[in-house]
Amino acid sequence: MSSRVLALLVLVVLPGAIFTAVSTYHLFPEWVVLDTSYQDDQTLAQRSTASMGDFNVAQVAENRHRLDCFAEGVGVLLGGVITSIDIHSICILP
């Protein structure tokens, strides 16, 4: 294995794969919390005794989890792009 291939594997492909794995690891628990927060928000919206303040707090909590899921999803995609581009660069080395 040439030193260029080894350097690309160690310095770029491996960190990209680790970044994807870590982002995926943090995405799934946040997704579960988002689903729970969404269900709480829907239940509160259908209750006639809920005040606007309660509803606003529930929506803010749901949006916080939605933003966290978005950020972790972007991390998964970015790590995958970094890994795939560098695997392609290894494949086209002379």
mmCIF file with all atom_site columns, N, CA and C in Angstrom, residues 5-79:
data_model
loop_
_atom_site.group_PDB
_atom_site.id
_atom_site.type_symbol
_atom_site.label_atom_id
_atom_site.label_alt_id
_atom_site.label_comp_id
_atom_site.label_asym_id
_atom_site.label_entity_id
_atom_site.label_seq_id
_atom_site.pdbx_PDB_ins_code
_atom_site.Cartn_x
_atom_site.Cartn_y
_atom_site.Cartn_z
_atom_site.occupancy
_atom_site.B_iso_or_equiv
_atom_site.pdbx_formal_charge
_atom_site.auth_seq_id
_atom_site.auth_comp_id
_atom_site.auth_asym_id
_atom_site.auth_atom_id
_atom_site.pdbx_PDB_model_num
ATOM 1   N N  . VAL A 1 5  ? -1.991  6.468  -0.334 1.00 0.00 ? 5  VAL A N  1
ATOM 2   C CA . VAL A 1 5  ? -3.238  5.780  -0.001 1.00 0.00 ? 5  VAL A CA 1
ATOM 3   C C  . VAL A 1 5  ? -3.383  5.665  1.513  1.00 0.00 ? 5  VAL A C  1
ATOM 4   N N  . LEU A 1 6  ? -2.291  5.308  2.177  1.00 0.00 ? 6  LEU A N  1
ATOM 5   C CA . LEU A 1 6  ? -2.327  5.192  3.632  1.00 0.00 ? 6  LEU A CA 1
ATOM 6   C C  . LEU A 1 6  ? -2.625  6.537  4.287  1.00 0.00 ? 6  LEU A C  1
ATOM 7   N N  . ALA A 1 7  ? -2.032  7.605  3.775  1.00 0.00 ? 7  ALA A N  1
ATOM 8   C CA . ALA A 1 7  ? -2.284  8.936  4.327  1.00 0.00 ? 7  ALA A CA 1
ATOM 9   C C  . ALA A 1 7  ? -3.738  9.351  4.125  1.00 0.00 ? 7  ALA A C  1
ATOM 10  N N  . LEU A 1 8  ? -4.304  9.075  2.955  1.00 0.00 ? 8  LEU A N  1
ATOM 11  C CA . LEU A 1 8  ? -5.715  9.403  2.718  1.00 0.00 ? 8  LEU A CA 1
ATOM 12  C C  . LEU A 1 8  ? -6.628  8.584  3.626  1.00 0.00 ? 8  LEU A C  1
ATOM 13  N N  . LEU A 1 9  ? -6.306  7.325  3.802  1.00 0.00 ? 9  LEU A N  1
ATOM 14  C CA . LEU A 1 9  ? -7.132  6.492  4.666  1.00 0.00 ? 9  LEU A CA 1
ATOM 15  C C  . LEU A 1 9  ? -7.117  6.971  6.115  1.00 0.00 ? 9  LEU A C  1
ATOM 16  N N  . VAL A 1 10 ? -5.931  7.256  6.614  1.00 0.00 ? 10 VAL A N  1
ATOM 17  C CA . VAL A 1 10 ? -5.795  7.619  8.027  1.00 0.00 ? 10 VAL A CA 1
ATOM 18  C C  . VAL A 1 10 ? -6.238  9.049  8.303  1.00 0.00 ? 10 VAL A C  1
ATOM 19  N N  . LEU A 1 11 ? -5.926  9.963  7.407  1.00 0.00 ? 11 LEU A N  1
ATOM 20  C CA . LEU A 1 11 ? -6.189  11.382 7.683  1.00 0.00 ? 11 LEU A CA 1
ATOM 21  C C  . LEU A 1 11 ? -7.560  11.869 7.230  1.00 0.00 ? 11 LEU A C  1
ATOM 22  N N  . VAL A 1 12 ? -8.200  11.170 6.290  1.00 0.00 ? 12 VAL A N  1
ATOM 23  C CA . VAL A 1 12 ? -9.457  11.697 5.768  1.00 0.00 ? 12 VAL A CA 1
ATOM 24  C C  . VAL A 1 12 ? -10.596 10.674 5.831  1.00 0.00 ? 12 VAL A C  1
ATOM 25  N N  . VAL A 1 13 ? -10.377 9.477  5.327  1.00 0.00 ? 13 VAL A N  1
ATOM 26  C CA . VAL A 1 13 ? -11.465 8.500  5.259  1.00 0.00 ? 13 VAL A CA 1
ATOM 27  C C  . VAL A 1 13 ? -11.869 8.046  6.657  1.00 0.00 ? 13 VAL A C  1
ATOM 28  N N  . LEU A 1 14 ? -10.921 7.697  7.480  1.00 0.00 ? 14 LEU A N  1
ATOM 29  C CA . LEU A 1 14 ? -11.229 7.236  8.831  1.00 0.00 ? 14 LEU A CA 1
ATOM 30  C C  . LEU A 1 14 ? -11.922 8.315  9.671  1.00 0.00 ? 14 LEU A C  1
ATOM 31  N N  . PRO A 1 15 ? -11.430 9.561  9.705  1.00 0.00 ? 15 PRO A N  1
ATOM 32  C CA . PRO A 1 15 ? -12.177 10.589 10.452 1.00 0.00 ? 15 PRO A CA 1
ATOM 33  C C  . PRO A 1 15 ? -13.577 10.851 9.889  1.00 0.00 ? 15 PRO A C  1
ATOM 34  N N  . GLY A 1 16 ? -13.744 10.771 8.567  1.00 0.00 ? 16 GLY A N  1
ATOM 35  C CA . GLY A 1 16 ? -15.070 10.946 7.978  1.00 0.00 ? 16 GLY A CA 1
ATOM 36  C C  . GLY A 1 16 ? -16.027 9.853  8.413  1.00 0.00 ? 16 GLY A C  1
ATOM 37  N N  . ALA A 1 17 ? -15.537 8.616  8.450  1.00 0.00 ? 17 ALA A N  1
ATOM 38  C CA . ALA A 1 17 ? -16.370 7.500  8.886  1.00 0.00 ? 17 ALA A CA 1
ATOM 39  C C  . ALA A 1 17 ? -16.696 7.605  10.377 1.00 0.00 ? 17 ALA A C  1
ATOM 40  N N  . ILE A 1 18 ? -15.741 8.038  11.163 1.00 0.00 ? 18 ILE A N  1
ATOM 41  C CA . ILE A 1 18 ? -15.992 8.226  12.601 1.00 0.00 ? 18 ILE A CA 1
ATOM 42  C C  . ILE A 1 18 ? -16.996 9.341  12.823 1.00 0.00 ? 18 ILE A C  1
ATOM 43  N N  . PHE A 1 19 ? -16.878 10.418 12.065 1.00 0.00 ? 19 PHE A N  1
ATOM 44  C CA . PHE A 1 19 ? -17.820 11.531 12.183 1.00 0.00 ? 19 PHE A CA 1
ATOM 45  C C  . PHE A 1 19 ? -19.235 11.081 11.834 1.00 0.00 ? 19 PHE A C  1
ATOM 46  N N  . THR A 1 20 ? -19.372 10.268 10.794 1.00 0.00 ? 20 THR A N  1
ATOM 47  C CA . THR A 1 20 ? -20.679 9.729  10.428 1.00 0.00 ? 20 THR A CA 1
ATOM 48  C C  . THR A 1 20 ? -21.233 8.838  11.531 1.00 0.00 ? 20 THR A C  1
ATOM 49  N N  . ALA A 1 21 ? -20.391 7.993  12.093 1.00 0.00 ? 21 ALA A N  1
ATOM 50  C CA . ALA A 1 21 ? -20.840 7.075  13.142 1.00 0.00 ? 21 ALA A CA 1
ATOM 51  C C  . ALA A 1 21 ? -21.268 7.833  14.405 1.00 0.00 ? 21 ALA A C  1
ATOM 52  N N  . VAL A 1 22 ? -20.503 8.828  14.796 1.00 0.00 ? 22 VAL A N  1
ATOM 53  C CA . VAL A 1 22 ? -20.847 9.600  16.003 1.00 0.00 ? 22 VAL A CA 1
ATOM 54  C C  . VAL A 1 22 ? -22.136 10.385 15.791 1.00 0.00 ? 22 VAL A C  1
ATOM 55  N N  . SER A 1 23 ? -22.288 10.989 14.631 1.00 0.00 ? 23 SER A N  1
ATOM 56  C CA . SER A 1 23 ? -23.515 11.740 14.353 1.00 0.00 ? 23 SER A CA 1
ATOM 57  C C  . SER A 1 23 ? -24.731 10.814 14.306 1.00 0.00 ? 23 SER A C  1
ATOM 58  N N  . THR A 1 24 ? -24.567 9.630  13.742 1.00 0.00 ? 24 THR A N  1
ATOM 59  C CA . THR A 1 24 ? -25.665 8.668  13.709 1.00 0.00 ? 24 THR A CA 1
ATOM 60  C C  . THR A 1 24 ? -26.012 8.192  15.113 1.00 0.00 ? 24 THR A C  1
ATOM 61  N N  . TYR A 1 25 ? -24.991 7.970  15.922 1.00 0.00 ? 25 TYR A N  1
ATOM 62  C CA . TYR A 1 25 ? -25.208 7.536  17.305 1.00 0.00 ? 25 TYR A CA 1
ATOM 63  C C  . TYR A 1 25 ? -26.023 8.565  18.087 1.00 0.00 ? 25 TYR A C  1
ATOM 64  N N  . HIS A 1 26 ? -25.773 9.845  17.856 1.00 0.00 ? 26 HIS A N  1
ATOM 65  C CA . HIS A 1 26 ? -26.505 10.890 18.561 1.00 0.00 ? 26 HIS A CA 1
ATOM 66  C C  . HIS A 1 26 ? -27.844 11.216 17.906 1.00 0.00 ? 26 HIS A C  1
ATOM 67  N N  . LEU A 1 27 ? -28.035 10.852 16.652 1.00 0.00 ? 27 LEU A N  1
ATOM 68  C CA . LEU A 1 27 ? -29.277 11.163 15.948 1.00 0.00 ? 27 LEU A CA 1
ATOM 69  C C  . LEU A 1 27 ? -30.444 10.319 16.437 1.00 0.00 ? 27 LEU A C  1
ATOM 70  N N  . PHE A 1 28 ? -30.253 9.025  16.622 1.00 0.00 ? 28 PHE A N  1
ATOM 71  C CA . PHE A 1 28 ? -31.373 8.151  16.940 1.00 0.00 ? 28 PHE A CA 1
ATOM 72  C C  . PHE A 1 28 ? -32.026 8.439  18.290 1.00 0.00 ? 28 PHE A C  1
ATOM 73  N N  . PRO A 1 29 ? -31.287 8.662  19.372 1.00 0.00 ? 29 PRO A N  1
ATOM 74  C CA . PRO A 1 29 ? -31.977 9.028  20.621 1.00 0.00 ? 29 PRO A CA 1
ATOM 75  C C  . PRO A 1 29 ? -32.707 10.368 20.512 1.00 0.00 ? 29 PRO A C  1
ATOM 76  N N  . GLU A 1 30 ? -32.135 11.304 19.784 1.00 0.00 ? 30 GLU A N  1
ATOM 77  C CA . GLU A 1 30 ? -32.791 12.603 19.618 1.00 0.00 ? 30 GLU A CA 1
ATOM 78  C C  . GLU A 1 30 ? -34.067 12.462 18.791 1.00 0.00 ? 30 GLU A C  1
ATOM 79  N N  . TRP A 1 31 ? -34.064 11.538 17.847 1.00 0.00 ? 31 TRP A N  1
ATOM 80  C CA . TRP A 1 31 ? -35.251 11.287 17.029 1.00 0.00 ? 31 TRP A CA 1
ATOM 81  C C  . TRP A 1 31 ? -36.396 10.759 17.906 1.00 0.00 ? 31 TRP A C  1
ATOM 82  N N  . VAL A 1 32 ? -36.074 9.878  18.846 1.00 0.00 ? 32 VAL A N  1
ATOM 83  C CA . VAL A 1 32 ? -37.079 9.336  19.761 1.00 0.00 ? 32 VAL A CA 1
ATOM 84  C C  . VAL A 1 32 ? -37.658 10.454 20.626 1.00 0.00 ? 32 VAL A C  1
ATOM 85  N N  . VAL A 1 33 ? -36.802 11.334 21.117 1.00 0.00 ? 33 VAL A N  1
ATOM 86  C CA . VAL A 1 33 ? -37.269 12.458 21.944 1.00 0.00 ? 33 VAL A CA 1
ATOM 87  C C  . VAL A 1 33 ? -38.113 13.411 21.111 1.00 0.00 ? 33 VAL A C  1
ATOM 88  N N  . LEU A 1 34 ? -37.743 13.631 19.856 1.00 0.00 ? 34 LEU A N  1
ATOM 89  C CA . LEU A 1 34 ? -38.544 14.478 18.973 1.00 0.00 ? 34 LEU A CA 1
ATOM 90  C C  . LEU A 1 34 ? -39.929 13.884 18.762 1.00 0.00 ? 34 LEU A C  1
ATOM 91  N N  . ASP A 1 35 ? -40.006 12.591 18.553 1.00 0.00 ? 35 ASP A N  1
ATOM 92  C CA . ASP A 1 35 ? -41.302 11.948 18.354 1.00 0.00 ? 35 ASP A CA 1
ATOM 93  C C  . ASP A 1 35 ? -42.177 12.087 19.605 1.00 0.00 ? 35 ASP A C  1
ATOM 94  N N  . THR A 1 36 ? -41.590 11.909 20.771 1.00 0.00 ? 36 THR A N  1
ATOM 95  C CA . THR A 1 36 ? -42.327 12.074 22.023 1.00 0.00 ? 36 THR A CA 1
ATOM 96  C C  . THR A 1 36 ? -42.789 13.512 22.197 1.00 0.00 ? 36 THR A C  1
ATOM 97  N N  . SER A 1 37 ? -41.915 14.448 21.891 1.00 0.00 ? 37 SER A N  1
ATOM 98  C CA . SER A 1 37 ? -42.268 15.866 22.016 1.00 0.00 ? 37 SER A CA 1
ATOM 99  C C  . SER A 1 37 ? -43.382 16.233 21.041 1.00 0.00 ? 37 SER A C  1
ATOM 100 N N  . TYR A 1 38 ? -43.342 15.676 19.849 1.00 0.00 ? 38 TYR A N  1
ATOM 101 C CA . TYR A 1 38 ? -44.398 15.927 18.863 1.00 0.00 ? 38 TYR A CA 1
ATOM 102 C C  . TYR A 1 38 ? -45.742 15.387 19.356 1.00 0.00 ? 38 TYR A C  1
ATOM 103 N N  . GLN A 1 39 ? -45.725 14.178 19.911 1.00 0.00 ? 39 GLN A N  1
ATOM 104 C CA . GLN A 1 39 ? -46.962 13.593 20.425 1.00 0.00 ? 39 GLN A CA 1
ATOM 105 C C  . GLN A 1 39 ? -47.518 14.414 21.589 1.00 0.00 ? 39 GLN A C  1
ATOM 106 N N  . ASP A 1 40 ? -46.641 14.908 22.468 1.00 0.00 ? 40 ASP A N  1
ATOM 107 C CA . ASP A 1 40 ? -47.091 15.767 23.566 1.00 0.00 ? 40 ASP A CA 1
ATOM 108 C C  . ASP A 1 40 ? -47.699 17.056 23.041 1.00 0.00 ? 40 ASP A C  1
ATOM 109 N N  . ASP A 1 41 ? -47.090 17.610 22.014 1.00 0.00 ? 41 ASP A N  1
ATOM 110 C CA . ASP A 1 41 ? -47.602 18.847 21.418 1.00 0.00 ? 41 ASP A CA 1
ATOM 111 C C  . ASP A 1 41 ? -48.981 18.620 20.800 1.00 0.00 ? 41 ASP A C  1
ATOM 112 N N  . GLN A 1 42 ? -49.165 17.495 20.120 1.00 0.00 ? 42 GLN A N  1
ATOM 113 C CA . GLN A 1 42 ? -50.460 17.192 19.515 1.00 0.00 ? 42 GLN A CA 1
ATOM 114 C C  . GLN A 1 42 ? -51.529 16.950 20.575 1.00 0.00 ? 42 GLN A C  1
ATOM 115 N N  . THR A 1 43 ? -51.158 16.269 21.643 1.00 0.00 ? 43 THR A N  1
ATOM 116 C CA . THR A 1 43 ? -52.107 16.024 22.733 1.00 0.00 ? 43 THR A CA 1
ATOM 117 C C  . THR A 1 43 ? -52.519 17.330 23.384 1.00 0.00 ? 43 THR A C  1
ATOM 118 N N  . LEU A 1 44 ? -51.563 18.212 23.603 1.00 0.00 ? 44 LEU A N  1
ATOM 119 C CA . LEU A 1 44 ? -51.849 19.505 24.222 1.00 0.00 ? 44 LEU A CA 1
ATOM 120 C C  . LEU A 1 44 ? -52.707 20.369 23.299 1.00 0.00 ? 44 LEU A C  1
ATOM 121 N N  . ALA A 1 45 ? -52.504 20.275 22.002 1.00 0.00 ? 45 ALA A N  1
ATOM 122 C CA . ALA A 1 45 ? -53.286 21.082 21.060 1.00 0.00 ? 45 ALA A CA 1
ATOM 123 C C  . ALA A 1 45 ? -54.747 20.643 21.026 1.00 0.00 ? 45 ALA A C  1
ATOM 124 N N  . GLN A 1 46 ? -54.998 19.375 21.269 1.00 0.00 ? 46 GLN A N  1
ATOM 125 C CA . GLN A 1 46 ? -56.371 18.874 21.230 1.00 0.00 ? 46 GLN A CA 1
ATOM 126 C C  . GLN A 1 46 ? -57.100 19.057 22.554 1.00 0.00 ? 46 GLN A C  1
ATOM 127 N N  . ARG A 1 47 ? -56.381 19.369 23.610 1.00 0.00 ? 47 ARG A N  1
ATOM 128 C CA . ARG A 1 47 ? -57.009 19.577 24.909 1.00 0.00 ? 47 ARG A CA 1
ATOM 129 C C  . ARG A 1 47 ? -57.591 20.981 24.971 1.00 0.00 ? 47 ARG A C  1
ATOM 130 N N  . SER A 1 48 ? -58.805 21.108 25.414 1.00 0.00 ? 48 SER A N  1
ATOM 131 C CA . SER A 1 48 ? -59.473 22.417 25.422 1.00 0.00 ? 48 SER A CA 1
ATOM 132 C C  . SER A 1 48 ? -59.064 23.267 26.621 1.00 0.00 ? 48 SER A C  1
ATOM 133 N N  . THR A 1 49 ? -58.470 22.666 27.637 1.00 0.00 ? 49 THR A N  1
ATOM 134 C CA . THR A 1 49 ? -58.113 23.424 28.833 1.00 0.00 ? 49 THR A CA 1
ATOM 135 C C  . THR A 1 49 ? -56.683 23.965 28.786 1.00 0.00 ? 49 THR A C  1
ATOM 136 N N  . ALA A 1 50 ? -55.966 23.698 27.731 1.00 0.00 ? 50 ALA A N  1
ATOM 137 C CA . ALA A 1 50 ? -54.578 24.148 27.634 1.00 0.00 ? 50 ALA A CA 1
ATOM 138 C C  . ALA A 1 50 ? -54.523 25.637 27.347 1.00 0.00 ? 50 ALA A C  1
ATOM 139 N N  . SER A 1 51 ? -53.600 26.301 28.017 1.00 0.00 ? 51 SER A N  1
ATOM 140 C CA . SER A 1 51 ? -53.438 27.737 27.780 1.00 0.00 ? 51 SER A CA 1
ATOM 141 C C  . SER A 1 51 ? -52.450 27.963 26.636 1.00 0.00 ? 51 SER A C  1
ATOM 142 N N  . MET A 1 52 ? -52.420 29.171 26.146 1.00 0.00 ? 52 MET A N  1
ATOM 143 C CA . MET A 1 52 ? -51.495 29.511 25.057 1.00 0.00 ? 52 MET A CA 1
ATOM 144 C C  . MET A 1 52 ? -50.051 29.404 25.521 1.00 0.00 ? 52 MET A C  1
ATOM 145 N N  . GLY A 1 53 ? -49.792 29.730 26.775 1.00 0.00 ? 53 GLY A N  1
ATOM 146 C CA . GLY A 1 53 ? -48.430 29.627 27.309 1.00 0.00 ? 53 GLY A CA 1
ATOM 147 C C  . GLY A 1 53 ? -47.938 28.187 27.315 1.00 0.00 ? 53 GLY A C  1
ATOM 148 N N  . ASP A 1 54 ? -48.810 27.270 27.731 1.00 0.00 ? 54 ASP A N  1
ATOM 149 C CA . ASP A 1 54 ? -48.442 25.850 27.715 1.00 0.00 ? 54 ASP A CA 1
ATOM 150 C C  . ASP A 1 54 ? -48.170 25.374 26.288 1.00 0.00 ? 54 ASP A C  1
ATOM 151 N N  . PHE A 1 55 ? -49.008 25.808 25.381 1.00 0.00 ? 55 PHE A N  1
ATOM 152 C CA . PHE A 1 55 ? -48.849 25.414 23.982 1.00 0.00 ? 55 PHE A CA 1
ATOM 153 C C  . PHE A 1 55 ? -47.554 25.976 23.399 1.00 0.00 ? 55 PHE A C  1
ATOM 154 N N  . ASN A 1 56 ? -47.215 27.211 23.735 1.00 0.00 ? 56 ASN A N  1
ATOM 155 C CA . ASN A 1 56 ? -45.971 27.811 23.235 1.00 0.00 ? 56 ASN A CA 1
ATOM 156 C C  . ASN A 1 56 ? -44.744 27.088 23.785 1.00 0.00 ? 56 ASN A C  1
ATOM 157 N N  . VAL A 1 57 ? -44.776 26.702 25.052 1.00 0.00 ? 57 VAL A N  1
ATOM 158 C CA . VAL A 1 57 ? -43.654 25.970 25.641 1.00 0.00 ? 57 VAL A CA 1
ATOM 159 C C  . VAL A 1 57 ? -43.485 24.616 24.950 1.00 0.00 ? 57 VAL A C  1
ATOM 160 N N  . ALA A 1 58 ? -44.598 23.939 24.676 1.00 0.00 ? 58 ALA A N  1
ATOM 161 C CA . ALA A 1 58 ? -44.525 22.639 23.994 1.00 0.00 ? 58 ALA A CA 1
ATOM 162 C C  . ALA A 1 58 ? -43.980 22.800 22.575 1.00 0.00 ? 58 ALA A C  1
ATOM 163 N N  . GLN A 1 59 ? -44.377 23.852 21.890 1.00 0.00 ? 59 GLN A N  1
ATOM 164 C CA . GLN A 1 59 ? -43.870 24.067 20.533 1.00 0.00 ? 59 GLN A CA 1
ATOM 165 C C  . GLN A 1 59 ? -42.383 24.402 20.529 1.00 0.00 ? 59 GLN A C  1
ATOM 166 N N  . VAL A 1 60 ? -41.945 25.172 21.506 1.00 0.00 ? 60 VAL A N  1
ATOM 167 C CA . VAL A 1 60 ? -40.518 25.505 21.585 1.00 0.00 ? 60 VAL A CA 1
ATOM 168 C C  . VAL A 1 60 ? -39.702 24.242 21.848 1.00 0.00 ? 60 VAL A C  1
ATOM 169 N N  . ALA A 1 61 ? -40.192 23.367 22.718 1.00 0.00 ? 61 ALA A N  1
ATOM 170 C CA . ALA A 1 61 ? -39.480 22.114 22.994 1.00 0.00 ? 61 ALA A CA 1
ATOM 171 C C  . ALA A 1 61 ? -39.415 21.248 21.739 1.00 0.00 ? 61 ALA A C  1
ATOM 172 N N  . GLU A 1 62 ? -40.520 21.175 21.011 1.00 0.00 ? 62 GLU A N  1
ATOM 173 C CA . GLU A 1 62 ? -40.525 20.376 19.778 1.00 0.00 ? 62 GLU A CA 1
ATOM 174 C C  . GLU A 1 62 ? -39.555 20.960 18.751 1.00 0.00 ? 62 GLU A C  1
ATOM 175 N N  . ASN A 1 63 ? -39.556 22.263 18.598 1.00 0.00 ? 63 ASN A N  1
ATOM 176 C CA . ASN A 1 63 ? -38.656 22.891 17.621 1.00 0.00 ? 63 ASN A CA 1
ATOM 177 C C  . ASN A 1 63 ? -37.194 22.721 18.008 1.00 0.00 ? 63 ASN A C  1
ATOM 178 N N  . ARG A 1 64 ? -36.910 22.707 19.305 1.00 0.00 ? 64 ARG A N  1
ATOM 179 C CA . ARG A 1 64 ? -35.530 22.485 19.760 1.00 0.00 ? 64 ARG A CA 1
ATOM 180 C C  . ARG A 1 64 ? -35.070 21.093 19.340 1.00 0.00 ? 64 ARG A C  1
ATOM 181 N N  . HIS A 1 65 ? -35.911 20.092 19.565 1.00 0.00 ? 65 HIS A N  1
ATOM 182 C CA . HIS A 1 65 ? -35.535 18.729 19.187 1.00 0.00 ? 65 HIS A CA 1
ATOM 183 C C  . HIS A 1 65 ? -35.487 18.567 17.671 1.00 0.00 ? 65 HIS A C  1
ATOM 184 N N  . ARG A 1 66 ? -36.347 19.261 16.967 1.00 0.00 ? 66 ARG A N  1
ATOM 185 C CA . ARG A 1 66 ? -36.341 19.213 15.500 1.00 0.00 ? 66 ARG A CA 1
ATOM 186 C C  . ARG A 1 66 ? -35.026 19.793 14.959 1.00 0.00 ? 66 ARG A C  1
ATOM 187 N N  . LEU A 1 67 ? -34.561 20.890 15.550 1.00 0.00 ? 67 LEU A N  1
ATOM 188 C CA . LEU A 1 67 ? -33.294 21.496 15.135 1.00 0.00 ? 67 LEU A CA 1
ATOM 189 C C  . LEU A 1 67 ? -32.115 20.589 15.462 1.00 0.00 ? 67 LEU A C  1
ATOM 190 N N  . ASP A 1 68 ? -32.161 19.925 16.619 1.00 0.00 ? 68 ASP A N  1
ATOM 191 C CA . ASP A 1 68 ? -31.092 18.991 16.964 1.00 0.00 ? 68 ASP A CA 1
ATOM 192 C C  . ASP A 1 68 ? -31.031 17.825 15.972 1.00 0.00 ? 68 ASP A C  1
ATOM 193 N N  . CYS A 1 69 ? -32.195 17.302 15.600 1.00 0.00 ? 69 CYS A N  1
ATOM 194 C CA . CYS A 1 69 ? -32.224 16.207 14.623 1.00 0.00 ? 69 CYS A CA 1
ATOM 195 C C  . CYS A 1 69 ? -31.692 16.673 13.268 1.00 0.00 ? 69 CYS A C  1
ATOM 196 N N  . PHE A 1 70 ? -32.045 17.884 12.882 1.00 0.00 ? 70 PHE A N  1
ATOM 197 C CA . PHE A 1 70 ? -31.541 18.424 11.620 1.00 0.00 ? 70 PHE A CA 1
ATOM 198 C C  . PHE A 1 70 ? -30.018 18.532 11.649 1.00 0.00 ? 70 PHE A C  1
ATOM 199 N N  . ALA A 1 71 ? -29.480 19.048 12.738 1.00 0.00 ? 71 ALA A N  1
ATOM 200 C CA . ALA A 1 71 ? -28.032 19.217 12.838 1.00 0.00 ? 71 ALA A CA 1
ATOM 201 C C  . ALA A 1 71 ? -27.318 17.866 12.816 1.00 0.00 ? 71 ALA A C  1
ATOM 202 N N  . GLU A 1 72 ? -27.843 16.895 13.519 1.00 0.00 ? 72 GLU A N  1
ATOM 203 C CA . GLU A 1 72 ? -27.213 15.580 13.515 1.00 0.00 ? 72 GLU A CA 1
ATOM 204 C C  . GLU A 1 72 ? -27.339 14.914 12.141 1.00 0.00 ? 72 GLU A C  1
ATOM 205 N N  . GLY A 1 73 ? -28.458 15.116 11.470 1.00 0.00 ? 73 GLY A N  1
ATOM 206 C CA . GLY A 1 73 ? -28.620 14.576 10.123 1.00 0.00 ? 73 GLY A CA 1
ATOM 207 C C  . GLY A 1 73 ? -27.641 15.192 9.138  1.00 0.00 ? 73 GLY A C  1
ATOM 208 N N  . VAL A 1 74 ? -27.407 16.481 9.276  1.00 0.00 ? 74 VAL A N  1
ATOM 209 C CA . VAL A 1 74 ? -26.408 17.140 8.430  1.00 0.00 ? 74 VAL A CA 1
ATOM 210 C C  . VAL A 1 74 ? -25.023 16.576 8.726  1.00 0.00 ? 74 VAL A C  1
ATOM 211 N N  . GLY A 1 75 ? -24.750 16.280 9.985  1.00 0.00 ? 75 GLY A N  1
ATOM 212 C CA . GLY A 1 75 ? -23.468 15.660 10.339 1.00 0.00 ? 75 GLY A CA 1
ATOM 213 C C  . GLY A 1 75 ? -23.295 14.297 9.703  1.00 0.00 ? 75 GLY A C  1
ATOM 214 N N  . VAL A 1 76 ? -24.364 13.512 9.688  1.00 0.00 ? 76 VAL A N  1
ATOM 215 C CA . VAL A 1 76 ? -24.308 12.191 9.039  1.00 0.00 ? 76 VAL A CA 1
ATOM 216 C C  . VAL A 1 76 ? -24.027 12.344 7.550  1.00 0.00 ? 76 VAL A C  1
ATOM 217 N N  . LEU A 1 77 ? -24.750 13.259 6.904  1.00 0.00 ? 77 LEU A N  1
ATOM 218 C CA . LEU A 1 77 ? -24.547 13.460 5.470  1.00 0.00 ? 77 LEU A CA 1
ATOM 219 C C  . LEU A 1 77 ? -23.161 14.009 5.159  1.00 0.00 ? 77 LEU A C  1
ATOM 220 N N  . LEU A 1 78 ? -22.685 14.949 5.951  1.00 0.00 ? 78 LEU A N  1
ATOM 221 C CA . LEU A 1 78 ? -21.370 15.527 5.707  1.00 0.00 ? 78 LEU A CA 1
ATOM 222 C C  . LEU A 1 78 ? -20.261 14.497 5.884  1.00 0.00 ? 78 LEU A C  1
ATOM 223 N N  . GLY A 1 79 ? -20.352 13.694 6.921  1.00 0.00 ? 79 GLY A N  1
ATOM 224 C CA . GLY A 1 79 ? -19.361 12.633 7.110  1.00 0.00 ? 79 GLY A CA 1
ATOM 225 C C  . GLY A 1 79 ? -19.381 11.632 5.973  1.00 0.00 ? 79 GLY A C  1
#
